[in-house]
Structures are given as structure tokens and as C-alpha cells.
Amino acid sequence: MSTRRTFFRQTAAVATGVLTLPQFLPETFARPVLSADSGLKSAAEWAQDEDFWAWVKSEYTVSPTLLNLNNGGVCPQPKVVQDAHIRFYQYCNEAPSYYMWRILDQGREALREKLADLGGCSPEEIAINRNATEGLNTVIFGLNLKPGDEVVLTKQDYPNMLNAWKQREKRDGIKLVFLDLELPSENDDAIVDQYVKAFTSRTKVVHVTHMINWIGQVLPVRKIADEAHKRGIEVIADGAHSFALFDFKIPDLGADYYATSLHKWLCAPFGSGMLYIRQNKIRNVWALLSNTEPDGPDIRKFESLGTRSFASEMAIGTAVDFHNSIGTARKFARAHYLKNYWMERVRELPGVKIHTSFKPEFAGAVGLFSIDGMKTSEVDGQLQNKYKIHTTGIDWENIHGVRVTPHIYHTPKDLDRLVAAITAMSEKQAVASKKKS
């Protein structure tokens, strides 16, 4: 039986070998082999195996001094992905038009298959682009909607998507129906009911965010989609924060359209993304950029981006391999464990409020907290300036607090530093409040 140390050596060898192969296309990337005892532990047990996660941490080049707890925005790439990106970039510069268009461009089909395998769908349903915003805009502006058609969405959806829909409203006369979600919530039925009550005979599309980026709330996309489809309503799912973190397959959501950013939890190069469209729906969406058959049935019509970063695109394959060496179930279990680790230790502190569920079915890696008597900007500012902990302050609609997003390269010891900082701020604020009273 292989030991964990053997597994680490095997993974490191494969990762290094990827970059020394004479071929550069994704199909040449070997997948690291898990140790024989990997299946004997549950994901929850793996989540606390600090030896394993110490290896994962060593594969990243993150700052040893600044504690980056804003991975919800964009995730760092492990060194093997950085190396692949650089190597592809140098390769392209030997003769750009030749190596980009005649060599690396041919690797997109293998990469499409790799992503489809991870997403649990057909390669003919996957388009490779630059981010979730681009993918969702492709659908939002590509659907045939006419004046009076209604779209249901929420005030808590991502601003870029809200702005895209508002542009269609202004340009085409469609009607936007906004829900105002009360979050956090541990009641799927209440959320679904709120959506269903907004549906009318004029509703053509419902836009659902799989995980609300502000607070970490996971929405019941499949339940909403099932209700929408009963009424002939199409479903767009914003998966920017869910792909390669939550253990699911894209078709499981029941959405007709889904887009994600691969530079988030997949840890692919910055500016890499993916669009999924159910195969029988592709013809219904016009290509956002020019194409010879913009209303055709081929998913590739959405990839007419002109000159793009082939280096970034091809290095996605390495990111998939690294992800698979860990496994989605283990990644989610670890991320959720780390989120609960810090939240459980500050939840009883004076004035501290937690605004994210502790349950895995309702939240992933993101947690939101606030301290009574302190503005969001004050808490976020002190964490950054005094404690060198990078988070992000959220003041959006009815959501207010500091968002904390650990990553799988963090350790409980890292989060003890956050807990100590929140404890100090809480105690200081409690003393100040007593003096005022």
C-alpha cells in the first residue's frame, strides 16, 4: 500500500513532467495517481488531515506575511499552473502566429473534453472563454426576448449581471422583476416559494446565482429550475463561485445555461472561464461576437474571440489535473471545515455576528461577520492595516459585514491569526461601548 509520502512524490513527479514533455497540448497532461489508501477515508476525515494539506500549501507561492482571506474574488494558481502558463507563453513567443494558431489552437478540443469531464456534461456543451461575466453576458444578450417579456432575478445577484439585464431592459423594453432575499437562510422551500410567486405568464427567464458571492449563501438552483421548467421558463445559473468547489455535475442543477470563472476555485490562470449551454438550447442563443453562423447549433460559435491568451487557455488543463489530484469532495470538505473553524471560534465574542450558515448544504467557503458598533470599512481596514489580513468589506443591499474566504492552502494556524484579530477588535469595542454607556 502506498504511503502518503509516496503519493506526494508521484504528484510532484507528474506535475514536473508536464512541463518537460515535448508536446504541449492538454491531452499530454498525465493525471496524478492517488495513493491506494485514499478511498479509506471520508471527505470529512481528509479535511482535517494536516499532513496532506501541508503538501497542498507547499504547492502554492502565496505570501508568507500577508494573510490572504479574499480568495472569493480570485484564487492564486499553484506553482505547476504558473509554470505551465509561463512555458506556454515562452513557446508562443518563438513564432506567435505559427505556435498560437497552428499548434496550441488545436489543443482546445482536448481541453474542452477535459472540462466537460469535470463538469459531467458533453464537450459539445462547453465553450471556453475568459470569465463568468463574459459567459453570462453571452447568454443575456444572445437570447431572443421582446418588449414585455419578464426576467426574474434578485438584488443580491452580481452587479455585472444586474447591469447586463438593465441594459437589455433599457434597449429592448423587457421587464425585470427583482426579488429581495433575506439572507442567510436555511430554508430552501422559502427561497423557492419567493421565486415561484414572482413567476407570471410573461416570465421567460429566471436568473439564479448558485452561490451568492457577498455572503456565501448557496441557493437551491435545481428546485428553482424544476419549478421554472414546469412553466416553460428558461434558467440561467451564475456559477462563478461554485465550479471546482462544490461537488456536483453541471446538469444536476437543471439549468439551461451556466457560466463560471476558472480562475476562482479551479485555480486556473487569471482571465479564464467557461460557458455551458444545454445542447438543444445552443441554437437559441446568438453569438455575442461575430461568427459565420451566429444562430447555429455549434457551441464553438461562442469562441470567436480573435487573438486571446493561448498560454492562459492551455494552462487550464494543468489546473484541472492539479484539482483532480485533490478531488472536489475533499476540496469542498476542507474549505468548509476552514470556514467553520474560524466562525465557531468568534461566534460567541461580544458584539460579533455571523451572517453565514454553518451547514454545508447552505454555505461553502465564504463567511461573513460584523462587529456591533463598527462600520464594515473600519473592521476591514483594521484587519488590513493593523493585522495584515486581507479580506473584503461588503455593503450591498441588505448585506453588511466583512467577507472572509479561506482557501485550501490555508491551515488552522493561519486562521488562528484571524481569530486573534477579531477577538482583539471585539474586546476593544466592548470596552468602548461600556465607557459610552
Coordinates of C-alpha atoms in Angstrom, one line a residue, residues 50-64 66-67 78-79 322 326 334 407-414:
E50 CA -3.0 18.3 8.2
D51 CA -0.1 16.3 6.6
F52 CA -2.0 16.2 3.3
W53 CA -2.9 19.8 3.4
A54 CA 0.6 20.8 4.3
W55 CA 1.6 19.3 1.0
V56 CA -1.1 21.3 -0.8
K57 CA 0.1 24.5 0.9
S58 CA 3.6 23.8 -0.3
E59 CA 2.4 23.8 -3.9
Y60 CA 1.3 27.4 -3.7
T61 CA 3.6 30.5 -3.8
V62 CA 1.4 32.7 -1.6
S63 CA 2.8 35.5 0.6
P64 CA 4.2 34.2 4.0
L66 CA 0.1 38.9 4.2
L67 CA -2.8 36.6 5.1
P78 CA -0.4 26.5 -7.7
K79 CA 3.2 26.7 -9.0
F322 CA -4.0 19.5 -10.1
I326 CA -7.0 16.5 -4.7
R334 CA -11.5 21.3 3.6
H407 CA -8.5 28.5 0.6
I408 CA -7.2 25.0 0.7
Y409 CA -3.7 26.3 1.1
H410 CA -4.6 27.7 4.5
T411 CA -4.1 26.0 7.8
P412 CA -6.0 26.3 11.1
K413 CA -2.9 28.1 12.4
D414 CA -3.4 30.7 9.7

